[in-house]
Coordinates of C-alpha atoms in Angstrom, one line a residue:
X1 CA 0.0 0.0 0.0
X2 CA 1.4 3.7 -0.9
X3 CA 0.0 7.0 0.5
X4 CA -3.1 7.7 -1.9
X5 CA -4.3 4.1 -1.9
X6 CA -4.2 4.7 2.3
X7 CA -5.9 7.8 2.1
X8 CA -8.8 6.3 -0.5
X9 CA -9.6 4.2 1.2
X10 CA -9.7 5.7 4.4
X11 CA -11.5 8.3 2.7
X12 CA -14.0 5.7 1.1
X13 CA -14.6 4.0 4.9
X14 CA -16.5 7.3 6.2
X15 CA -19.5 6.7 3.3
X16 CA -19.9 9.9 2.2
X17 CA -23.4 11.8 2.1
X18 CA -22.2 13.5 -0.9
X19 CA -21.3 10.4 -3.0
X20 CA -25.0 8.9 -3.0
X21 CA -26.3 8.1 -6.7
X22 CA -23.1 9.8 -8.1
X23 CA -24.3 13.2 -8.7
X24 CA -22.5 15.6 -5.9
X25 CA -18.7 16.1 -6.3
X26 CA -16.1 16.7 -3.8
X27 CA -12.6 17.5 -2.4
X28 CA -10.8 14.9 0.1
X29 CA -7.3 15.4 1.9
X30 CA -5.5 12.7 3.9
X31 CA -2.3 13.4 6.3
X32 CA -1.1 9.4 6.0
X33 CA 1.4 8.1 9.1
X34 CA 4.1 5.8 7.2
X35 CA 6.7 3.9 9.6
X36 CA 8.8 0.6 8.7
X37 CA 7.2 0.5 4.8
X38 CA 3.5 0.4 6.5
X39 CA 0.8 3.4 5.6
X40 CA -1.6 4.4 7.8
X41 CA -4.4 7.2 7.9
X42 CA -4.3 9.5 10.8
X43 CA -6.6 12.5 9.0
X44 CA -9.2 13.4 6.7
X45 CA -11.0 16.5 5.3
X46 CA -13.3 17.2 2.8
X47 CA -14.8 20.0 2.2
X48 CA -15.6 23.0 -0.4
X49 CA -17.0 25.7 1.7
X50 CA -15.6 28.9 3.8
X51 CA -17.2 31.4 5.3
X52 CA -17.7 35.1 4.1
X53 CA -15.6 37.8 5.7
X54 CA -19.0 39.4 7.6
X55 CA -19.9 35.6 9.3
X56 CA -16.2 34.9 10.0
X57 CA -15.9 38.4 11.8
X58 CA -19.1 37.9 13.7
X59 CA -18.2 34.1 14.6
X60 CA -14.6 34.7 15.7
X61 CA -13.3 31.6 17.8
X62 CA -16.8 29.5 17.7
X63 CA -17.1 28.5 14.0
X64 CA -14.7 26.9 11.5
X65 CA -13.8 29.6 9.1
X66 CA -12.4 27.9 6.5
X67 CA -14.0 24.7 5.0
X68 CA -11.2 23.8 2.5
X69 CA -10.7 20.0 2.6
X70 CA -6.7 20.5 2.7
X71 CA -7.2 23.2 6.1
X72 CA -10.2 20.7 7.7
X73 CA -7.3 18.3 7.2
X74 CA -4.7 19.9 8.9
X75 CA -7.3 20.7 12.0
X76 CA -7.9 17.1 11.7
X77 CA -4.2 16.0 12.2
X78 CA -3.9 18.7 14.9
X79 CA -6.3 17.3 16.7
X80 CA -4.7 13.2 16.4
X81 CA -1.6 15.4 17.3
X82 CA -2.8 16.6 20.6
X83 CA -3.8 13.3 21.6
X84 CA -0.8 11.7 21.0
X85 CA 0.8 14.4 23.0
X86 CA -1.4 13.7 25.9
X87 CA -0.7 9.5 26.0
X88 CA 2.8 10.0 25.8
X89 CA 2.4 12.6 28.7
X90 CA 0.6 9.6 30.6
X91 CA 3.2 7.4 29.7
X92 CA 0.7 5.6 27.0
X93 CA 1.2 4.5 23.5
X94 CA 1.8 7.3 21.4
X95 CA 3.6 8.3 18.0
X96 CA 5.8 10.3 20.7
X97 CA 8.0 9.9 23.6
X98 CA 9.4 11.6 26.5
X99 CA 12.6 13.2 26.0
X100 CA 15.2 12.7 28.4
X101 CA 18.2 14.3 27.3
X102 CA 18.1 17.6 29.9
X103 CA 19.7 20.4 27.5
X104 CA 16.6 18.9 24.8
X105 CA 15.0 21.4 23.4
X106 CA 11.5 19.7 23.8
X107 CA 9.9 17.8 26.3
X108 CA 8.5 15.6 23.9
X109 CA 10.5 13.9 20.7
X110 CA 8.5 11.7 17.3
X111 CA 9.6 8.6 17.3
X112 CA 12.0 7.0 15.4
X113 CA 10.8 6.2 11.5
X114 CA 7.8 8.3 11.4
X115 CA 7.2 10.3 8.8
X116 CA 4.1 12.0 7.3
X117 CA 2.5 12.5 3.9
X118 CA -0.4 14.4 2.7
X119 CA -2.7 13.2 -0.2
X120 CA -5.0 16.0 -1.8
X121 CA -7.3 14.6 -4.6
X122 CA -7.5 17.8 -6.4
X123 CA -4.4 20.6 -7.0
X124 CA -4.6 23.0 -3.9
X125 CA -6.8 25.9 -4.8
X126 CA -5.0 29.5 -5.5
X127 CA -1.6 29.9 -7.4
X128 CA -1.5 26.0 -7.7
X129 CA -4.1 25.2 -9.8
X130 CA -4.9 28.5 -11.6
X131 CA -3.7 27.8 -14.8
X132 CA -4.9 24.5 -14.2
X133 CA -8.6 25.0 -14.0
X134 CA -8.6 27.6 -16.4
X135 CA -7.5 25.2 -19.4
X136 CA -10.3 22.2 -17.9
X137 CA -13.1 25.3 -18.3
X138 CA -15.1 24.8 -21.5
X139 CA -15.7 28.2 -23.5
X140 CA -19.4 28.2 -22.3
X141 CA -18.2 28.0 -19.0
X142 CA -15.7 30.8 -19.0
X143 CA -18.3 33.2 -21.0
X144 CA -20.7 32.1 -17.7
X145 CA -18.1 32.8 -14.9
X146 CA -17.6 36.0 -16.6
X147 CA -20.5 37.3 -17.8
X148 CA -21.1 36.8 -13.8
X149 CA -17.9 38.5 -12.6
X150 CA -19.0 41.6 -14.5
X151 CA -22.4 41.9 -13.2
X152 CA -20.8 41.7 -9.4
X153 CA -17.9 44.4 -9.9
X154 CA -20.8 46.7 -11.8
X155 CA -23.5 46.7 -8.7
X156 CA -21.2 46.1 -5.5
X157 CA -18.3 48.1 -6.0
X158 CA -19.8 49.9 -2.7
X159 CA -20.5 47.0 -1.0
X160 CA -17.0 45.7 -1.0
X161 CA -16.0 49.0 -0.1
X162 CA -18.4 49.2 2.4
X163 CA -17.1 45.1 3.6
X164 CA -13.2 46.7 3.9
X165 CA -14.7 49.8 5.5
X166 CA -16.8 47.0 8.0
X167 CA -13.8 45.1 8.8
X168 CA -11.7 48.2 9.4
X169 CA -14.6 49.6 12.2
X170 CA -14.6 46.0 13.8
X171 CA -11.0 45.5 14.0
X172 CA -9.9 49.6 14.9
X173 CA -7.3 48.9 11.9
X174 CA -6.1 51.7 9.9
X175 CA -6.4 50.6 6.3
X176 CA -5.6 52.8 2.9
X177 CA -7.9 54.1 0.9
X178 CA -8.5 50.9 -1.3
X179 CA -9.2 51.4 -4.7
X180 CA -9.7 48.8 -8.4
X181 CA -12.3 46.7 -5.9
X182 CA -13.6 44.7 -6.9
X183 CA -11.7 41.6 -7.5
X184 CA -8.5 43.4 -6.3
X185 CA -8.2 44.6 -2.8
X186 CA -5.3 45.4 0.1
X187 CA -5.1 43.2 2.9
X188 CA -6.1 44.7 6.4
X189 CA -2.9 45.7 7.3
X190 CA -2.1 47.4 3.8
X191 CA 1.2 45.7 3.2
X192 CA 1.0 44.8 -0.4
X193 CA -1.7 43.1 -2.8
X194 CA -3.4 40.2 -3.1
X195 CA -5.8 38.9 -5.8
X196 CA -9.2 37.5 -4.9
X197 CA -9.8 33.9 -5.8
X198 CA -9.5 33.2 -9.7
X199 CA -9.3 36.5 -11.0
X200 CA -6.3 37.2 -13.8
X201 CA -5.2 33.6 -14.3
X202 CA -2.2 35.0 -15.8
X203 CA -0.6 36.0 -12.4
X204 CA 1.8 33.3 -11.1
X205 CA 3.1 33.2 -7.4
X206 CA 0.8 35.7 -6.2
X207 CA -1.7 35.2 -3.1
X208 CA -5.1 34.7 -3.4
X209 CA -8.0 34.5 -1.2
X210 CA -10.0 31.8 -1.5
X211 CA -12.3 31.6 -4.3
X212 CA -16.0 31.4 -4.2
X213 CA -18.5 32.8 -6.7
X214 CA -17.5 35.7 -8.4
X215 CA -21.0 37.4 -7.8
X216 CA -20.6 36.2 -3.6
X217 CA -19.3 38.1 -0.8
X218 CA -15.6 37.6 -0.6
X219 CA -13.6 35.3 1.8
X220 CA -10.5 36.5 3.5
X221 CA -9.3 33.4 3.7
X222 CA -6.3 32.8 2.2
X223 CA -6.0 30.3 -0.4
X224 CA -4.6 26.4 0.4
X225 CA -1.8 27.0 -1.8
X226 CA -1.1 29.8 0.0
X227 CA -1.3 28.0 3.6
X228 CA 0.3 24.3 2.4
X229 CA 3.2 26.9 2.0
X230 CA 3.1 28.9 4.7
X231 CA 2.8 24.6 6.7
X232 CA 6.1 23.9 4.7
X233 CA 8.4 26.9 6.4
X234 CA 6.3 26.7 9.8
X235 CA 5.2 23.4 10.6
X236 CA 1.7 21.4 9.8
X237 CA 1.7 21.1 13.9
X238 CA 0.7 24.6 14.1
X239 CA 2.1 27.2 16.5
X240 CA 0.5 25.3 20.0
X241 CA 1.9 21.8 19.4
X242 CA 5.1 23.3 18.4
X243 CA 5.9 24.8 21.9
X244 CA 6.2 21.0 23.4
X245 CA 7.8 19.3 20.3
X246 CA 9.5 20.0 17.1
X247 CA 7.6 21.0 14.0
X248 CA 6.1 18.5 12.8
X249 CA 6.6 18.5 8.6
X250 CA 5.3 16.8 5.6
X251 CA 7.4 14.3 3.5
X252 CA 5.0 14.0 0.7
X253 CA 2.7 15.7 -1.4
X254 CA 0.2 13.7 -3.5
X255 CA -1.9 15.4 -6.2
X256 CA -4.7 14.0 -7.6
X257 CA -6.7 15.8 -10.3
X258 CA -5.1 18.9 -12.0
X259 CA -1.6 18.0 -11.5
X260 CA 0.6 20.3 -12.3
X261 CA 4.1 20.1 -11.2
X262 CA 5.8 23.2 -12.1
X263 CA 3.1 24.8 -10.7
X264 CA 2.8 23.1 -7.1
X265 CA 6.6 23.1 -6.8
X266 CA 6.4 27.0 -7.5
X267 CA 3.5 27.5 -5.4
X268 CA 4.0 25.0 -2.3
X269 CA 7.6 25.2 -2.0
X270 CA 9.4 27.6 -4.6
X271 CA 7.6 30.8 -3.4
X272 CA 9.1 30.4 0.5
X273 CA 12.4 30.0 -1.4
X274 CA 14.8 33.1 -0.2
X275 CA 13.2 32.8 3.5
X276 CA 16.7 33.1 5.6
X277 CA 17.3 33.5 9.3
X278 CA 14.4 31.5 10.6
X279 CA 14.6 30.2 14.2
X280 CA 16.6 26.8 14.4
X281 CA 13.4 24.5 15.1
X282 CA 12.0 25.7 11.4
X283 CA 13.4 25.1 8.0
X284 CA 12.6 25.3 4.6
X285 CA 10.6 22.0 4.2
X286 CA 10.7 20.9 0.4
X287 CA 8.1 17.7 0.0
X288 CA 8.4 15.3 -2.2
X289 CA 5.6 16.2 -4.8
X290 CA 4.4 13.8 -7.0
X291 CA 0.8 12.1 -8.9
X292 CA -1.6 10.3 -7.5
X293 CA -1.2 6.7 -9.1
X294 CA -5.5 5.9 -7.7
X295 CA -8.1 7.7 -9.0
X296 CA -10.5 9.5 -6.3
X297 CA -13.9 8.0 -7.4
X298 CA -16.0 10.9 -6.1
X299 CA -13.8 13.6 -7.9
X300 CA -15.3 16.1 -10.3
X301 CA -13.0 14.6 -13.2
X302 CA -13.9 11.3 -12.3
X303 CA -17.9 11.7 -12.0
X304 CA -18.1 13.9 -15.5
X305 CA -16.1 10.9 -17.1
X306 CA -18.1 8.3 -15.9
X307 CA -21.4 9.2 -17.4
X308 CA -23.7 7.4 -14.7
X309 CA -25.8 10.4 -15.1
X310 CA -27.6 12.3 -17.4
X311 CA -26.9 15.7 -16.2
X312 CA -23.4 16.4 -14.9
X313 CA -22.6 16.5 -11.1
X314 CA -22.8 19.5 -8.7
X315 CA -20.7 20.6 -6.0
X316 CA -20.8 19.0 -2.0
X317 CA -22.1 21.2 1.0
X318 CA -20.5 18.2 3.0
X319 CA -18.1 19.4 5.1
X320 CA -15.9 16.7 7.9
X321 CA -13.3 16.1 9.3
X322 CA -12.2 13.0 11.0
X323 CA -8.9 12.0 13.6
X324 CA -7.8 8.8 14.2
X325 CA -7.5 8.0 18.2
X326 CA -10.9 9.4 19.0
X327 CA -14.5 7.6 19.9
X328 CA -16.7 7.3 16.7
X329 CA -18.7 9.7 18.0
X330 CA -16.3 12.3 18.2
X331 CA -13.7 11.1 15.7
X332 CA -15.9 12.1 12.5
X333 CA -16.7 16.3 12.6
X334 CA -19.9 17.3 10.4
X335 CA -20.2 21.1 9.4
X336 CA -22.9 22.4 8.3
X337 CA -22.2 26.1 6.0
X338 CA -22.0 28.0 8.7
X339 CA -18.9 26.4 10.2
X340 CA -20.8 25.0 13.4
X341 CA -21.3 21.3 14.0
X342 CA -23.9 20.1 11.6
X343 CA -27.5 20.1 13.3
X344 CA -27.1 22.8 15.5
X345 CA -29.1 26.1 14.9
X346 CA -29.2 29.4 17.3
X347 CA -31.8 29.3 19.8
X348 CA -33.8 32.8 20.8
X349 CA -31.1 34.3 18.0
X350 CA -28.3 33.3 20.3
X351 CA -25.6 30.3 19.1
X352 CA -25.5 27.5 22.0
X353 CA -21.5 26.6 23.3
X354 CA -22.9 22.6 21.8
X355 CA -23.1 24.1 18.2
X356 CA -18.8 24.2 18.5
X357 CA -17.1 21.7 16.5
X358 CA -14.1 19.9 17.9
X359 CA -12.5 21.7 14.9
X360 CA -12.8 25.6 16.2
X361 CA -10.1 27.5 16.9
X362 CA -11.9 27.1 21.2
X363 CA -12.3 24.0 20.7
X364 CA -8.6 23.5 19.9
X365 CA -7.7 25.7 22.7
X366 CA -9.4 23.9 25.2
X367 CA -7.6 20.3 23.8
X368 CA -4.0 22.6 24.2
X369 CA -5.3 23.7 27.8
X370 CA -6.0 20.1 28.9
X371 CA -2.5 18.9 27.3
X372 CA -0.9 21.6 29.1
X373 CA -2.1 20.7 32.5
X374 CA -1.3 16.9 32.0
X375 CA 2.3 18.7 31.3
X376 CA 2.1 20.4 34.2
X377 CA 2.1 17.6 36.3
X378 CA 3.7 15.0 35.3
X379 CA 6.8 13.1 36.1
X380 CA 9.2 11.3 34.1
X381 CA 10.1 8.8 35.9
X382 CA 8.5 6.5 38.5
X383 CA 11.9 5.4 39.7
X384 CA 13.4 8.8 41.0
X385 CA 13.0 10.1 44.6
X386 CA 10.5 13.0 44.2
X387 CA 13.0 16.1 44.3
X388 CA 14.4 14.5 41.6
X389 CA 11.3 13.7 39.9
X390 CA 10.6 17.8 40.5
X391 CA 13.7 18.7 39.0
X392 CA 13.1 16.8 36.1
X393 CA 10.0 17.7 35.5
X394 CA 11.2 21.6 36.0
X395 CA 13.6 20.9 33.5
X396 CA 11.2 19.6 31.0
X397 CA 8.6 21.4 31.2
X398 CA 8.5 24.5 28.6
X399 CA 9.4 27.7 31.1
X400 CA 6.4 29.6 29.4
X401 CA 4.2 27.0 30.0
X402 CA 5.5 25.9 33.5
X403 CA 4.6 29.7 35.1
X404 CA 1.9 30.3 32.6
X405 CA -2.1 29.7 34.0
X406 CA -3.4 28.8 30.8
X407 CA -7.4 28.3 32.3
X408 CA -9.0 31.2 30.4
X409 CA -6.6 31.7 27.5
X410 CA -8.1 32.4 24.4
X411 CA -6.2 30.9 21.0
X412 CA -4.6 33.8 20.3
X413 CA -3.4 33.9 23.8
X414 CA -1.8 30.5 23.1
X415 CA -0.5 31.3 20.2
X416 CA 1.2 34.4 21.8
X417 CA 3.6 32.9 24.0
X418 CA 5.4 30.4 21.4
X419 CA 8.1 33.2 20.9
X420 CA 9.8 31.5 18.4
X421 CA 6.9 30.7 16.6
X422 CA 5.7 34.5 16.1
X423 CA 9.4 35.1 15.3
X424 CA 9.3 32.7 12.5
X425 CA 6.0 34.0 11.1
X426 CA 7.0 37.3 11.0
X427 CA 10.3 36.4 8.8
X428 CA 8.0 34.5 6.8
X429 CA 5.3 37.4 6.2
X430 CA 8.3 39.9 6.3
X431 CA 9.3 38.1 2.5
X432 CA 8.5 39.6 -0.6
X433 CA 6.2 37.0 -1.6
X434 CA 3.9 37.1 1.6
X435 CA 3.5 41.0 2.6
X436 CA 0.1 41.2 1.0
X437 CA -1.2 38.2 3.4
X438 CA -4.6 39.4 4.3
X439 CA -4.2 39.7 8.6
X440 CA -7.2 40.7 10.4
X441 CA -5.7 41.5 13.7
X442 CA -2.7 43.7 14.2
X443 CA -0.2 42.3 16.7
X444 CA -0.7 43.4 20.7
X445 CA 1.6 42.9 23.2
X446 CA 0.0 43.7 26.7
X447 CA 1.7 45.4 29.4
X448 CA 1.9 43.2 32.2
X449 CA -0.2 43.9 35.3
X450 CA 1.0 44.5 38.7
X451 CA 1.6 41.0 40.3
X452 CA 1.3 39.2 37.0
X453 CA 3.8 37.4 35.0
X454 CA 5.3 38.2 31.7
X455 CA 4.2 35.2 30.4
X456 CA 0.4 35.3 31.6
X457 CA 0.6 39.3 30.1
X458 CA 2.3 38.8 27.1
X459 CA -1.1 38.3 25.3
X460 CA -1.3 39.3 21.6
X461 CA -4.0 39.7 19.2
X462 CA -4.2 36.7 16.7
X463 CA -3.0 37.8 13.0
X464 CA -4.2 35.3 11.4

């Protein structure tokens, strides 16, 4: 077995809503575990959706923004991640172990022969795939999309003004005055352009949001080229995870539909390419990318060509996500469109704290918060007397998480006190190819309160 046919047929297992009577299409990602020539499935997304900029303001930490199968994926993975963390905390199987060298540079340490691999069954959307979906459009689909695009940009020039002018009230961000709107804009913090979903296939290497309709209120999420590369400098482990063991990064890329390799390597890998001076726990992480050798059976290609139906298929709402490790019941994550778990709607206008999916950025705080107290407490060996079992554990434990008192800490807040982390991200936005990254909360840093800590004040504003 190799890393798509894993991922298939992981993917396969979950029997899809969307795949009934072959007439709804989708996207499926897979983050694949591979250890002494063996493949396993540790992730899965699928999913076409993300939220407008209005609902993703107004949801903030409750909802899942971004719908993507590749980022539902990754939140997946993050999740199996967390788990794994915890066991090997408690001294259970896990993927990782304690570390007991005392000058290591994390508690934790991924075992010996693990690697991962991601499988994506279509080409990322953004600056990977532009050029591809733009030859695969027929000529009545391309005079459609943008007869379309035109009608938008003549009757909501002001209201994309007005959504810039919106976000800037709601954030207290100072933006400039933003002009060729739409499908061009300035991100939030005004530091260079970026081009909203498909427009101008002709541009290679620049950002995009993501796409949507071209007559819909745009998304300021970025585009999964654009993040896949941002995972390849920082880690697919995220900025959380990374604080108790290395970045975690991806071996293999596997492309299904759309494959392009001139344009994935440019776009996952090649744009990140002159990033220097990076903290030493981050690198410049260059996959292996390469075509799938299995066909995805519920792919757009593969449903058009296999004529079961008259009339030719539609796009999935389904949105999931599922992590290996968990109960069935809380392994597989259903979203409906407006990010929340599927089957949950607001009661007396207000949305209940059961309509969070496992996969929101609070959610995924409270899984850090919950491996951070196990970390708190735990002792590395059951042998030692207990000041040396103290002094161990001193030693091991993360400083910033040792004094910090996490109970109450928002995601950002987490986020904040990885130092090195921020540090990394900032190089990495600081490059050429990333100043026009569309960040919707300016940097923070709190000035600590009498009889606090640095670490419980240095609390800054999520930027991404």
């Amino acid at each position: 077995m190799d890393v798509e046919s894993s991922a298939i047929t992981a993917i396969e297992r979950l029997k899809l809503r969307c795949v009934e009577n072959n007439t709804r299409w989708n996207v499926a990602s897979a983050i694949v575990l591979s250890q002494g020539g063996s493949f396993e499935t540790v992730a899965i997304g699928c999913g076409l959706k993300c939220l407008p900029f209005s609902a993703a303001v107004a949801a903030g930490d409750d909802a899942v923004k971004d719908a993507h199968a590749e980022v539902l994926c990754r939140r997946a993975f993050l999740r199996y991640l967390t788990q794994q963390l915890k066991h090997a905390a408690k001294g259970d199987k896990s993927i990782f172990s304690i570390c007991t060298e005392r000058d290591a540079s994390f508690p934790f340490v991924l075992n010996d022969g693990i690697a991962f691999h991601m499988y994506v069954s279509q080409s990322p959307c953004g600056d990977a795939s532009t050029e591809s979906l733009d030859s695969s459009q027929t000529s009545d689909e391309r005079c459609v999309n943008e007869a379309k695009r035109r009608k938008f940009e003549s009757s909501n020039i002001d209201k994309v003004q007005n959504d810039i002018d919106a976000l800037q009230n709601k954030e207290k961000e100072t933006l400039r005055k933003v002009q060729n709107l739409p499908p061009r804009f300035i991100s939030a913090q005004s530091r260079g352009p970026v081009i909203r979903g498909r427009h101008d296939y002709t541009q290679k290497g620049v950002l995009r949001t993501k796409p949507g309709r071209s007559d819909s209120e745009m998304s300021l999420c970025m585009s999964c080229s654009d993040k896949i590369c941002k995972w390849n400098v920082l880690g697919f482990s995220g900025s959380l995870l990374s604080l108790l063991a290395a970045p975690v990064y991806i071996r293999t890329i596997v492309v299904g539909d759309w494959f392009d390799k001139d344009a994935l390597d440019r776009a996952l890998i090649g744009r990140a390419a002159g990033i220097k001076h990076l903290p030493s726990q981050f690198q410049l992480n260059a996959p292996q990318i390469r075509p799938s050798t299995v066909p995805y059976g519920f792919s757009k290609t593969s449903l058009e060509s296999s004529k079961s139906t008259e009339s030719l298929p539609t796009p999935s709402d389904v949105c999931l996500a599922w992590s290996k490790g968990f109960e069935s019941k809380d392994a597989l994550q259903q979203l409906s469109n407006n990010g929340r778990k599927q089957g949950h709607a607001k009661r007396k206008g207000v949305w209940m704290d059961s309509s969070r999916s496992q996969l929101c950025n609070k959610r995924l705080a409270d899984a850090f918060i919950d491996l951070v107290k196990v970390v708190q407490n735990w002792d590395l060996s059951h042998g030692e007397s207990e000041s040396e079992r103290s002094n161990g554990r001193q030693d091991k434990c993360p400083s910033v998480l040792k004094l910090a008192q996490v109970d109450g800490f928002s995601y950002a807040d987490l986020k904040a006190l990885n130092i090195s982390y921020t540090e990394a991200r900032s190089i990495f936005l600081g490059h050429e190819n990333f100043k026009g990254w569309v960040l919707k909360k300016e940097p923070k840093q709190l000035v600590p309160e009498p009889g606090r800590s640095e670490v419980d004040a240095a609390r800054i504003q999520e930027r991404t």
